[in-house]
Coordinates of C-alpha atoms (C1' of nucleotides) in Angstrom, one line a residue:
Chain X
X23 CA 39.1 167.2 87.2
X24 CA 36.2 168.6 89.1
X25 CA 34.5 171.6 87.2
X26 CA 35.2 174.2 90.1
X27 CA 39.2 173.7 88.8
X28 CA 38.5 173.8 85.3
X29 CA 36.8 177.1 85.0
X30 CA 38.7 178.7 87.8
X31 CA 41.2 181.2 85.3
X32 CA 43.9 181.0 87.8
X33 CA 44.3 176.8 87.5
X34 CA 47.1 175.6 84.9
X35 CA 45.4 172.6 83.4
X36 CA 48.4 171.3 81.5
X37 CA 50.4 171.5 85.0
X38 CA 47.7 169.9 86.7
X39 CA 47.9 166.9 83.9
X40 CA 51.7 166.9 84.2
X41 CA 51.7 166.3 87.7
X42 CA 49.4 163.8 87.0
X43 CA 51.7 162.0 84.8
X44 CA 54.0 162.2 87.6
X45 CA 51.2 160.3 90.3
X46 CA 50.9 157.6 87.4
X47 CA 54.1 156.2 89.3
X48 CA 53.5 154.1 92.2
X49 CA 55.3 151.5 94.5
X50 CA 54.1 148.7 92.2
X51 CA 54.3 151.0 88.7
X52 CA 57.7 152.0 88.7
X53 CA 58.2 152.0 85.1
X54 CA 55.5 152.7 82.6
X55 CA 55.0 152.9 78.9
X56 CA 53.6 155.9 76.8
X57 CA 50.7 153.8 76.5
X58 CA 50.5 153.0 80.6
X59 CA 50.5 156.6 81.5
X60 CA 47.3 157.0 78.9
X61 CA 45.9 154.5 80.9
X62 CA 47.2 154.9 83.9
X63 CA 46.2 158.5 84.0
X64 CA 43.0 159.2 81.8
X65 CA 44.5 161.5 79.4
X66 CA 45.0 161.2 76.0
X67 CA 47.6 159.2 73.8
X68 CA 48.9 162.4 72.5
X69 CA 48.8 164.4 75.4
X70 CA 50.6 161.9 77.2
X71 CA 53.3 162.0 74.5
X72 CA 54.0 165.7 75.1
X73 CA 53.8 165.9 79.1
X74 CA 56.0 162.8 79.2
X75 CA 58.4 164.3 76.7
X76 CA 58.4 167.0 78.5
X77 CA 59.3 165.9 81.7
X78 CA 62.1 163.8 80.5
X79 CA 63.7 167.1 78.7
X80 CA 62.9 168.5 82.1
X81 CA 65.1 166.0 83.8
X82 CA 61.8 164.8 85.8
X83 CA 61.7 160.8 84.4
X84 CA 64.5 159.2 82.6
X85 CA 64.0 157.2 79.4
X86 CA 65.5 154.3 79.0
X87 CA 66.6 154.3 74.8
X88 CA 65.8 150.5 74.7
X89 CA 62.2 150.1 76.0
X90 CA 61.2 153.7 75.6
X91 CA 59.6 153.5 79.1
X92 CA 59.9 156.0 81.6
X93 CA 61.1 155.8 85.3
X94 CA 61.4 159.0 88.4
X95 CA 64.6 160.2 88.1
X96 CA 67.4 161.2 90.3
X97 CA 65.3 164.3 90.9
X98 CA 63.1 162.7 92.7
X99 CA 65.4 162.3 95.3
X100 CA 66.0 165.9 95.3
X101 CA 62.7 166.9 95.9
X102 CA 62.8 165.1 99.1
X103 CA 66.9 167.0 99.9
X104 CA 64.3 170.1 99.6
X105 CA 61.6 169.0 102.2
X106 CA 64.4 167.8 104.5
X107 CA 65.9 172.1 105.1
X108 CA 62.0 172.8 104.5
X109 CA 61.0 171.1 107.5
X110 CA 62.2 172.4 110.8
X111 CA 61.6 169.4 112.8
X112 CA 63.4 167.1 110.5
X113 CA 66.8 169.1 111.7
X114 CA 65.8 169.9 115.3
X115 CA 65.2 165.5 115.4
X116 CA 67.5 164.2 113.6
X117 CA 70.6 164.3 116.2
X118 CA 68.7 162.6 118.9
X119 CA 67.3 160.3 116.4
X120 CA 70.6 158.9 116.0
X121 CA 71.6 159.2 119.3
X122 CA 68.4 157.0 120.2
X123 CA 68.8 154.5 117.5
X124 CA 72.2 153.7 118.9
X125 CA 71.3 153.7 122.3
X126 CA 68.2 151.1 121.5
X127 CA 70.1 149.1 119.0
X128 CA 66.5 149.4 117.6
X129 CA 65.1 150.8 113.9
X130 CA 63.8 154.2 115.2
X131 CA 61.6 156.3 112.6
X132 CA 59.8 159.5 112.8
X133 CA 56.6 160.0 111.5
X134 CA 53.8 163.7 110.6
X135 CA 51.2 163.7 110.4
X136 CA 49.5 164.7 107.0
X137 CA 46.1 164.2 106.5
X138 CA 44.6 161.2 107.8
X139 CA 47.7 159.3 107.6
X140 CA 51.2 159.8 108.9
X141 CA 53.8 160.0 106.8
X142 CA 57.7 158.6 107.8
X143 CA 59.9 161.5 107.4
X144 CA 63.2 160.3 109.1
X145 CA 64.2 156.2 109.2
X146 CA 67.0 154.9 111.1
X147 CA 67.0 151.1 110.5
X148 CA 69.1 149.2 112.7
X149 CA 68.2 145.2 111.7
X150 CA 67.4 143.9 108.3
X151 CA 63.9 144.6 107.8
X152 CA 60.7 144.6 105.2
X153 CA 62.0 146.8 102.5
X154 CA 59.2 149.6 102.4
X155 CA 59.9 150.1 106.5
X156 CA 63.3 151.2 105.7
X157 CA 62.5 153.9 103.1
X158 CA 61.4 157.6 103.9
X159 CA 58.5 158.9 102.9
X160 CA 55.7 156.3 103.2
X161 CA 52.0 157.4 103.9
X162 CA 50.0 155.0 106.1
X163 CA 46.7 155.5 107.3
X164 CA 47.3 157.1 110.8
X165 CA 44.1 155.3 112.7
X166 CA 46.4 151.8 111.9
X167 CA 50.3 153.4 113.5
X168 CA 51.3 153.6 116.7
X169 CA 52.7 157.0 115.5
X170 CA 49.4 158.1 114.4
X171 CA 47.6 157.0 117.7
X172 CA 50.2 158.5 119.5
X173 CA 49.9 162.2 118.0
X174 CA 45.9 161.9 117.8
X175 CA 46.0 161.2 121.5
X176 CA 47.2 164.7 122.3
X177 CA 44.1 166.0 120.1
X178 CA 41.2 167.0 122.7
X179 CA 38.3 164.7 123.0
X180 CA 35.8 165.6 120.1
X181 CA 38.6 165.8 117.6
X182 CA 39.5 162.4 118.4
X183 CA 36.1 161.1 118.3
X184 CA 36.0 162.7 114.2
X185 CA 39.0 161.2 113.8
X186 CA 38.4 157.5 114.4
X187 CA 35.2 157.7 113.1
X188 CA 35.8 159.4 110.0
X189 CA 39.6 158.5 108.9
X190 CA 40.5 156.0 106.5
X191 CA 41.2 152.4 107.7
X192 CA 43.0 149.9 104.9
X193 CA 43.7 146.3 105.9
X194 CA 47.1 145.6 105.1
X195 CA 47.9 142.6 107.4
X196 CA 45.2 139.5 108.6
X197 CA 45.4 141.3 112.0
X198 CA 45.2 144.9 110.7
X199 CA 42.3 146.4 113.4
X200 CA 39.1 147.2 111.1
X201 CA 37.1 147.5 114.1
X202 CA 36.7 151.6 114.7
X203 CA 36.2 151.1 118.7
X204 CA 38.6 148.8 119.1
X205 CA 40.8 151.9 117.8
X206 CA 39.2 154.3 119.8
X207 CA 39.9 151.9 123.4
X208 CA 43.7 152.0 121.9
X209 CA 43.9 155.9 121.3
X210 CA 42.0 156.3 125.0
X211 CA 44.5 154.2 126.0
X212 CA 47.6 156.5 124.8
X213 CA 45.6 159.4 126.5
X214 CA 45.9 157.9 129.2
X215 CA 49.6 156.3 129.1
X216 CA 51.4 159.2 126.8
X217 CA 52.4 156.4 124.3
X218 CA 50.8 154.8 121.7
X219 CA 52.0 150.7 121.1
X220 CA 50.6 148.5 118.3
X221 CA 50.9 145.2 116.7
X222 CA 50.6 143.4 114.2
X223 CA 48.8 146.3 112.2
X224 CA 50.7 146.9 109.3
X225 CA 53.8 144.1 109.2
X226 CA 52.6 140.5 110.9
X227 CA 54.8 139.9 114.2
X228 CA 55.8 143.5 114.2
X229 CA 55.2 145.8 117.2
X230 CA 55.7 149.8 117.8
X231 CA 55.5 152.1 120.3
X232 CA 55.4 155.7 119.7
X233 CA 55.4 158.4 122.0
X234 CA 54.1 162.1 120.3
X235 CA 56.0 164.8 119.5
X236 CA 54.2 167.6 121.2
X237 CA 53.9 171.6 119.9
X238 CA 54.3 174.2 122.7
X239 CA 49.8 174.1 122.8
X240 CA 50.2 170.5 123.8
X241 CA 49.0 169.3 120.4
X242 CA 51.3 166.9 118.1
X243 CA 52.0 166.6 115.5
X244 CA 54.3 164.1 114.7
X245 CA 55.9 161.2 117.1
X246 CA 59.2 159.2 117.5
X247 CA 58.3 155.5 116.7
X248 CA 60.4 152.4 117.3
X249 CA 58.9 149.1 115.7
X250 CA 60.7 145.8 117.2
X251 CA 60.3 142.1 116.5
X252 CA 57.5 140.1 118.1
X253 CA 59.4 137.6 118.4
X254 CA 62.2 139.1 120.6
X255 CA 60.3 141.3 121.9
X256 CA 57.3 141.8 124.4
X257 CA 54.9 144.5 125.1
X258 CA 55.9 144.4 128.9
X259 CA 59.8 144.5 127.6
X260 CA 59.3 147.3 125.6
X261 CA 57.7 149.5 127.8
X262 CA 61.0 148.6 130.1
X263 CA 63.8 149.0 127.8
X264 CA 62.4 151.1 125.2
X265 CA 59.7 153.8 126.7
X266 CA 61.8 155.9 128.6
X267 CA 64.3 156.6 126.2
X268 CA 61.8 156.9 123.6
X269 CA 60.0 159.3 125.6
X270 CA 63.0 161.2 126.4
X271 CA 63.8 161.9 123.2
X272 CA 60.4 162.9 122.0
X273 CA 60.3 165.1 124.7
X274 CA 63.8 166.6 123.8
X275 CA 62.9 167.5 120.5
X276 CA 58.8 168.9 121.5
X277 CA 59.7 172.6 120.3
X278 CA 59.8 174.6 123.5
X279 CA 61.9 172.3 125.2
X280 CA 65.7 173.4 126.4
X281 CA 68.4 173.4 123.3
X282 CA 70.4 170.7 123.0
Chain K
X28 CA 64.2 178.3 77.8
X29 CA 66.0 177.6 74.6
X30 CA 64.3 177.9 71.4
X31 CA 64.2 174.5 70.2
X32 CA 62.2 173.4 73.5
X33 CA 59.9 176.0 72.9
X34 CA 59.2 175.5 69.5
X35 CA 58.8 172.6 69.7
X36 CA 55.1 171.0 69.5
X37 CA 55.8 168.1 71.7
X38 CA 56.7 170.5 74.7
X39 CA 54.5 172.0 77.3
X40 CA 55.8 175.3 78.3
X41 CA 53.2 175.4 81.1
X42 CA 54.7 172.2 82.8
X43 CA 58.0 173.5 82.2
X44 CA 57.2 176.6 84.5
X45 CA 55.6 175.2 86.7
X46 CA 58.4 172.7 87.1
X47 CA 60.4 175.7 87.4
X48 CA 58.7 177.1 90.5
X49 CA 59.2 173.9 91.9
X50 CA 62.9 174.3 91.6
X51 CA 62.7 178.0 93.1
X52 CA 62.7 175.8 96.1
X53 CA 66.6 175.3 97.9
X54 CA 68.3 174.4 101.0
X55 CA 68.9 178.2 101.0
X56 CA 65.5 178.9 100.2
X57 CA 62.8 176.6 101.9
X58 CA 60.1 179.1 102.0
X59 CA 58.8 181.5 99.5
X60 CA 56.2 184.5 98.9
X61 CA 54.5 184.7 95.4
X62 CA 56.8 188.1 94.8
X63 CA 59.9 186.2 96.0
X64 CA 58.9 183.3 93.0
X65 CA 58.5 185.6 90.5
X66 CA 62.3 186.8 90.7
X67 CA 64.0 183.4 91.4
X68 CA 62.1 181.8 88.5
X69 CA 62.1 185.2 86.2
X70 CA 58.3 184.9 85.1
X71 CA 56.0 187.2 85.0
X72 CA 54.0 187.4 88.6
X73 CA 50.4 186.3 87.3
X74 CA 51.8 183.2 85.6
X75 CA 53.4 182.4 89.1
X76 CA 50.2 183.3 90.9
X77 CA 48.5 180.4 88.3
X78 CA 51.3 178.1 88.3
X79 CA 52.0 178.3 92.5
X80 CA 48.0 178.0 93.1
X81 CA 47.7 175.6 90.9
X82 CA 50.8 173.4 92.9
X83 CA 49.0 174.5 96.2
X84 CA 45.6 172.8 94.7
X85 CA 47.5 169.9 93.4
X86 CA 49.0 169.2 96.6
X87 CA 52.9 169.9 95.6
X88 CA 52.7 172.6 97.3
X89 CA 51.8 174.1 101.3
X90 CA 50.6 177.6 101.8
X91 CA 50.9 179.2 105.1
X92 CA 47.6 180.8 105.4
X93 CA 49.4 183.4 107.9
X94 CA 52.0 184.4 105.9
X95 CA 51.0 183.5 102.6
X96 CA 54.1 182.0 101.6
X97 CA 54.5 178.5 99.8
X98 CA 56.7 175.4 101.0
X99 CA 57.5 172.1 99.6
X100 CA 54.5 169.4 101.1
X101 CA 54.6 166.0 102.0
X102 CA 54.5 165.0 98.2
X103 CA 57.8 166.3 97.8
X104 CA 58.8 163.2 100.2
X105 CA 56.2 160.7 98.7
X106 CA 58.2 161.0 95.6
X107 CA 61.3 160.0 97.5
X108 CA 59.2 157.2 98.3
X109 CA 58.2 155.9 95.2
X110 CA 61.9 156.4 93.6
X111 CA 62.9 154.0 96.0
X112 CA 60.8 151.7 94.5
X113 CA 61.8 152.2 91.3
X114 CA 66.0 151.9 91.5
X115 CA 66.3 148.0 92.0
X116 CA 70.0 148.8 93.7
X117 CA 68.6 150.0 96.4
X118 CA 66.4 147.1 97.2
X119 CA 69.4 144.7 96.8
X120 CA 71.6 146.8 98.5
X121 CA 69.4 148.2 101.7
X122 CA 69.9 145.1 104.2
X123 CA 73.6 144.7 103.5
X124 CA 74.3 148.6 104.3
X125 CA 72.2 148.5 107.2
X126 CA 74.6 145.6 108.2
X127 CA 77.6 146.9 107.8
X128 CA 76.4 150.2 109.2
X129 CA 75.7 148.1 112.5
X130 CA 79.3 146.1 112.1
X131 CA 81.6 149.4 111.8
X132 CA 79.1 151.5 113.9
X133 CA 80.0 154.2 111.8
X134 CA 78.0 156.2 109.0
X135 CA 77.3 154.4 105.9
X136 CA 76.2 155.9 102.2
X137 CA 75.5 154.8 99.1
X138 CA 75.4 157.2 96.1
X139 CA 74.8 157.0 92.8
X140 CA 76.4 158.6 89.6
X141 CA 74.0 161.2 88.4
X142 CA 75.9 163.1 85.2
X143 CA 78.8 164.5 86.9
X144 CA 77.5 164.4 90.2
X145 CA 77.2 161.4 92.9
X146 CA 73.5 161.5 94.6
X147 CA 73.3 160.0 98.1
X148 CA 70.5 157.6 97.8
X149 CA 70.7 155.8 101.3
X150 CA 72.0 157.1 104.5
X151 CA 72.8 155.5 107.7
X152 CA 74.2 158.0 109.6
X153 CA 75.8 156.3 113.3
X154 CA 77.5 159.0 114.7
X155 CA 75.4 162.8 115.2
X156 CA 76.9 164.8 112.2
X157 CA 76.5 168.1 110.3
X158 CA 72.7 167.9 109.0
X159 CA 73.4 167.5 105.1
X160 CA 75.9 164.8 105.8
X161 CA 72.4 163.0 107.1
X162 CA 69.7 163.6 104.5
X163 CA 69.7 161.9 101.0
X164 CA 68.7 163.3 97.5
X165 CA 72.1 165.1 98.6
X166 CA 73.7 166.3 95.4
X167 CA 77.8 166.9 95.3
X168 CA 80.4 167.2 92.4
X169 CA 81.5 163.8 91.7
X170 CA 85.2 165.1 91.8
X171 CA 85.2 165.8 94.6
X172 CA 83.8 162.7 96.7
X173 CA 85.5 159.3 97.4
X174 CA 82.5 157.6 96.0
X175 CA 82.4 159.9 92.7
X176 CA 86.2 158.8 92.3
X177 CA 85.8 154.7 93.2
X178 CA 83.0 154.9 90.4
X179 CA 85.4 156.7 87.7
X180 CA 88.0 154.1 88.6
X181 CA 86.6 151.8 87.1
X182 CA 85.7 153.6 83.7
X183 CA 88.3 153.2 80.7
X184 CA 91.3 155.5 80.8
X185 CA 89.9 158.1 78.2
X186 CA 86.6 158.5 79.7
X187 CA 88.2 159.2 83.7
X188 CA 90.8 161.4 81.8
X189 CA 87.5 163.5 80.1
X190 CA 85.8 163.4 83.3
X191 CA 88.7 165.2 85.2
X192 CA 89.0 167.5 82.7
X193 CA 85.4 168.8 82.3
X194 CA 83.4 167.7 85.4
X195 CA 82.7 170.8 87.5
X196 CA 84.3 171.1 90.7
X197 CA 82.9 173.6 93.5
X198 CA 85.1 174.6 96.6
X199 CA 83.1 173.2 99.7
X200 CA 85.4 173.9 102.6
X201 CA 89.6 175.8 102.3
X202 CA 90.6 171.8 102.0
X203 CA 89.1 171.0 98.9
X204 CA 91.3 169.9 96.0
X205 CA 90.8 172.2 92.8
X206 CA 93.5 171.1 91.0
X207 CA 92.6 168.7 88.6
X208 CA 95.8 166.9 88.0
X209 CA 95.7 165.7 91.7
X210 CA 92.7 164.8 91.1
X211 CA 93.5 162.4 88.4
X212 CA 96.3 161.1 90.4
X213 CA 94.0 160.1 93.1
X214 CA 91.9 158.4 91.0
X215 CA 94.7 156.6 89.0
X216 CA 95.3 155.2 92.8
X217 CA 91.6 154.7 93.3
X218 CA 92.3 152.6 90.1
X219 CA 95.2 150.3 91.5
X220 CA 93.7 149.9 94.8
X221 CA 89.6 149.3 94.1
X222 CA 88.7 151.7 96.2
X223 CA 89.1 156.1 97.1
X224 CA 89.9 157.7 99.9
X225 CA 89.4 161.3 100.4
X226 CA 89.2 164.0 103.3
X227 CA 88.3 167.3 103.7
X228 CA 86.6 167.8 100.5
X229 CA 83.2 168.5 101.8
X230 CA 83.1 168.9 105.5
X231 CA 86.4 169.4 107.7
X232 CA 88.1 167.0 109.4
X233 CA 85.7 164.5 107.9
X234 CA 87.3 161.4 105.8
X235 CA 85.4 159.1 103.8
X236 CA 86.2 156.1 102.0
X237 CA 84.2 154.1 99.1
X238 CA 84.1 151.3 97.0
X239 CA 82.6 150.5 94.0
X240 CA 79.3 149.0 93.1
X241 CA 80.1 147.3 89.8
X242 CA 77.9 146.1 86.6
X243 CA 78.4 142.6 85.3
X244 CA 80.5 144.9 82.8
X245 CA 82.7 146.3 85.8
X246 CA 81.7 149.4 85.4
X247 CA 80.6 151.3 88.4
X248 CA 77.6 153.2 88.5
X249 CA 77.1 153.2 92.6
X250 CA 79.3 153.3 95.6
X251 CA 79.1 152.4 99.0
X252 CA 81.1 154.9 101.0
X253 CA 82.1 155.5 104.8
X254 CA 82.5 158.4 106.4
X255 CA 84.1 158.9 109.4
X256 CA 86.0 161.9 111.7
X257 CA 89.8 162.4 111.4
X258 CA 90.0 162.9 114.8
X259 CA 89.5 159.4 116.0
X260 CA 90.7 158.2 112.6
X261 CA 93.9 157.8 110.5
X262 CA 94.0 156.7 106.9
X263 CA 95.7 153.8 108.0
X264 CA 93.2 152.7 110.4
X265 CA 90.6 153.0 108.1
X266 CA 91.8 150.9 105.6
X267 CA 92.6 148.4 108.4
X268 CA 89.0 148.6 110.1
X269 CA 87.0 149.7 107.5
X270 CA 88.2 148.8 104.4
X271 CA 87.2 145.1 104.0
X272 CA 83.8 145.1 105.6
X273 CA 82.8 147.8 102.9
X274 CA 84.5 146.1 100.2
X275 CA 83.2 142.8 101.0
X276 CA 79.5 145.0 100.7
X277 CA 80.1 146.7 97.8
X278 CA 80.9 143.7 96.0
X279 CA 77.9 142.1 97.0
X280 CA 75.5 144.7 96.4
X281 CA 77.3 144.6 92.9
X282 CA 74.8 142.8 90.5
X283 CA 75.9 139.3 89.5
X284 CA 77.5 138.7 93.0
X285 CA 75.6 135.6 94.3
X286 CA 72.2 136.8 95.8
X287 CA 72.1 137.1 100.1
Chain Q
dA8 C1' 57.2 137.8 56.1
dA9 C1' 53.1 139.8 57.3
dA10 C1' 50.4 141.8 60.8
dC11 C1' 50.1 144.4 64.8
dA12 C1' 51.1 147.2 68.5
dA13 C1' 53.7 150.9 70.2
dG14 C1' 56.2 155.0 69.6
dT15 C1' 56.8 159.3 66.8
dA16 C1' 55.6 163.3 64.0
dT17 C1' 52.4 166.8 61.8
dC18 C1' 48.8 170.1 61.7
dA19 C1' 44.4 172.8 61.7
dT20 C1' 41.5 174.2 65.4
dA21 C1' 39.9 175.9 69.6
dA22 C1' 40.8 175.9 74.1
dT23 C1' 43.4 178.1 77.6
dA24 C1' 47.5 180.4 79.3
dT25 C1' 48.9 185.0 79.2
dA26 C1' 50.0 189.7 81.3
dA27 C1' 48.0 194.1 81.9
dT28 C1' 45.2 196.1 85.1
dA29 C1' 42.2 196.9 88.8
dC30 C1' 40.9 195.5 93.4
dT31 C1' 41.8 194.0 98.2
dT32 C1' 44.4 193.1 102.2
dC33 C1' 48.1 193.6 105.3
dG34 C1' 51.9 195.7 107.7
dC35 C1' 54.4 199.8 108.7
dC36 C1' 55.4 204.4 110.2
dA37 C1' 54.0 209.0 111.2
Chain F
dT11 C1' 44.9 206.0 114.6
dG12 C1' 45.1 206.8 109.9
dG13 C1' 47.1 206.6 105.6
dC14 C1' 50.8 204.9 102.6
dG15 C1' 53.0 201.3 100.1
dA16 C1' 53.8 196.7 99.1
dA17 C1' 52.1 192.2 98.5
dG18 C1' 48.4 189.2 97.5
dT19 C1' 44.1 188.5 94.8
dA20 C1' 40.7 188.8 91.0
dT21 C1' 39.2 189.9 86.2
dT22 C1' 39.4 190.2 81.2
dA23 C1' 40.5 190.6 76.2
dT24 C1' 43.9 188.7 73.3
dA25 C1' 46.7 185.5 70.9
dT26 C1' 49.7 182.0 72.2
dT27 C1' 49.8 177.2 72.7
dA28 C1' 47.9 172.9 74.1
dT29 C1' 44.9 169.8 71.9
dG30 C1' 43.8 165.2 69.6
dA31 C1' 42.9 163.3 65.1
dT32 C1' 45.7 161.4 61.8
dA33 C1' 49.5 159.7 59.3
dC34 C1' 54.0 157.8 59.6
dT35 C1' 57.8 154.8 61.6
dT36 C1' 59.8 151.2 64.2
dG37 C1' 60.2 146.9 66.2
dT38 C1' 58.0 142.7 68.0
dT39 C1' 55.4 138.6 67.4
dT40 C1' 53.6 134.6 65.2

DNA sequence: AAACAAGTATCATAATATAATACTTCGCCA
DNA sequence: TGGCGAAGTATTATATTATGATACTTGTTT
């Protein structure tokens, strides 16, 4: 794309194009055409035809014979098996994860940070819920999550500051915050408290509380999240029944705390 | 690799190898040097310095600026995240699994035929368990699982009898059955009964039992499967305390059951 | 049945991936 | 501390190989 990449000798264009074939695939474009993906990613008709090709010999998309389109296949799935052994967190958590979720009856999640959004690395839904809070691997923009408020609150001052100034904000309910100090008061707010709650921000009548998963410098960088119905639920009830153990386990798996 | 890939006009070499440094990446190895690349994928260093550079630029890939080694990023979830999207099973199938996870308090899977392997494509893991038993993308010889068996149950008789014969099979723990005329006989019951039970085939002392998720055709291509200890549980129990509850699921996951 | 759109195949051309090599940095052991 | 060796990084001439225009085929629509 940009001409730094281009001329740089040691960038694989085609590779870069293939794995932008793969990006052509989104929640809402799960299934696309040889003629999509031109579209969908820029390229060219014939390009397209040999990256897609290639990927399907590859095993990465599956064809279906009848409409010729392509979907992600089962490898896609693998690739996140990889991350999971990848990710030392992910098996240091995961126990007490369940453990929690049991103990809370509640959907428990864990969330990194990556970027200017956190992404959900481990879900443990416990009541029928919104489909896309059930599955791993969702990005949201950090400045809107509990999670993300939780883990930014253990940043010092001045990185906070760049953070909710300069991070993305998408509105994704009619209550979604878009107001940048109004964020800031809530992150102040888990310096303060050592918890982050929300509500409302991403699913209407839903509310989380996170509480940040902390490195042994203080800083975190990911958080144990528990999102509960607003309408069983209140923020005074949550910060009875659900904070402690929440914190408890977030604590438990901060790296530097005891073993098991 | 083969010639008729490579000759071919409609294939991109340089998407194939980098595809191919992707799958350098293992449970076994989560974490790799540019030298340590080279060997596992066989090319020639400088193409893996282009191809791993250009994964790192292309976000597919983290670089530990210490060590210089390469890890699998956040993307390698994201695309968890948008095959999710794109299998329409497990949109139908999430709430009921999360219910029945919560009705028999014990772990809950569903996997999905993948050539002669079962995938795990949702996990809902109760009860703290060895790590792999919790992470999906998991890929296991279809053999040798009681979902890979409930799904050839329901495939005509010549096709189960070609699956037992050539289907690899991979010894996981002392327990695990190699012999591939008890196999068949275990699926022949699997046959007569609607459902598979198995134990000791992956993980000791662990049982599991599954049931079919069935196409308007009858043939299965999914499975809902339980697994459980055998130290708290018998055979018998399970098919007494278990059994129904998962059936009941499985048959209503199964497209063409009446919706919710 | 005709017309169109989408998928597939072919090919000359030039762009670009290649791999040899040289350079730099880092860690190890004397 | 200093020097050796291995690993990572950068450069370049060469020819492999990706490109995209074009022609062909299929199958869908009106």
């Amino acid at each position: 794309m940009s001409t730094e990449k281009r001329q740089n000798t040691l960038f694989v264009g085609a590779l870069a194009k293939g794995l932008r074939v793969l990006r052509a695939f989104d929640e809402t474009h799960t299934e696309l055409s040889l003629t999509e993906l031109a579209a969908r990613t820029g390229l060219d008709k014939s390009a397209v035809q040999r990256l897609a090709n290639t990927l399907h010999l590859e095993g990465m998309l599956d064809k279906d014979p009848a409409t010729r389109r392509f979907r992600p296949s089962h490898a896609w799935l693998q690739m996140a098996y990889v991350y999971y052994w990848s990710d030392p967190l992910v098996a240091r958590a995961m126990p007490r994860l369940i453990e929690l979720s049991q103990q809370l009856g509640e959907t428990v999640n864990m969330a990194e940070l990556s970027g200017d959004h956190i992404i959900y690395v481990s879900r443990l839904p416990c009541k029928r819920t919104h489909f896309a809070a059930s599955v791993v691997g969702r990005r949201l923009p950090a400045l809107s999550t509990s999670a993300g408020r939780a883990i930014l609150s253990t940043f010092p001052a001045d990185e906070r500051a760049a953070a909710v100034e300069q991070w993305m904000l998408a509105r994704h309910t009619p209550h979604t915050t878009m107001d940048r100090s109004e964020i800031a008061a809530a992150i102040e707010e888990a310096v303060q408290q050592g918890y982050a709650v929300s509500r409302d921000q991403m699913i209407l009548n839903e509310m989380a509380i996170a509480a940040p998963i902390c490195g042994p410098d203080g800083r975190a960088f990911a958080a144990v999240q528990c999102s509960v119905s607003a309408h069983s639920w209140t923020a005074d009830k949550i910060r009875r029944n659900i904070l402690p153990a929440l914190q408890d386990t977030a604590n438990a798996i901060s790296p530097g705390a005891s073993r098991s």
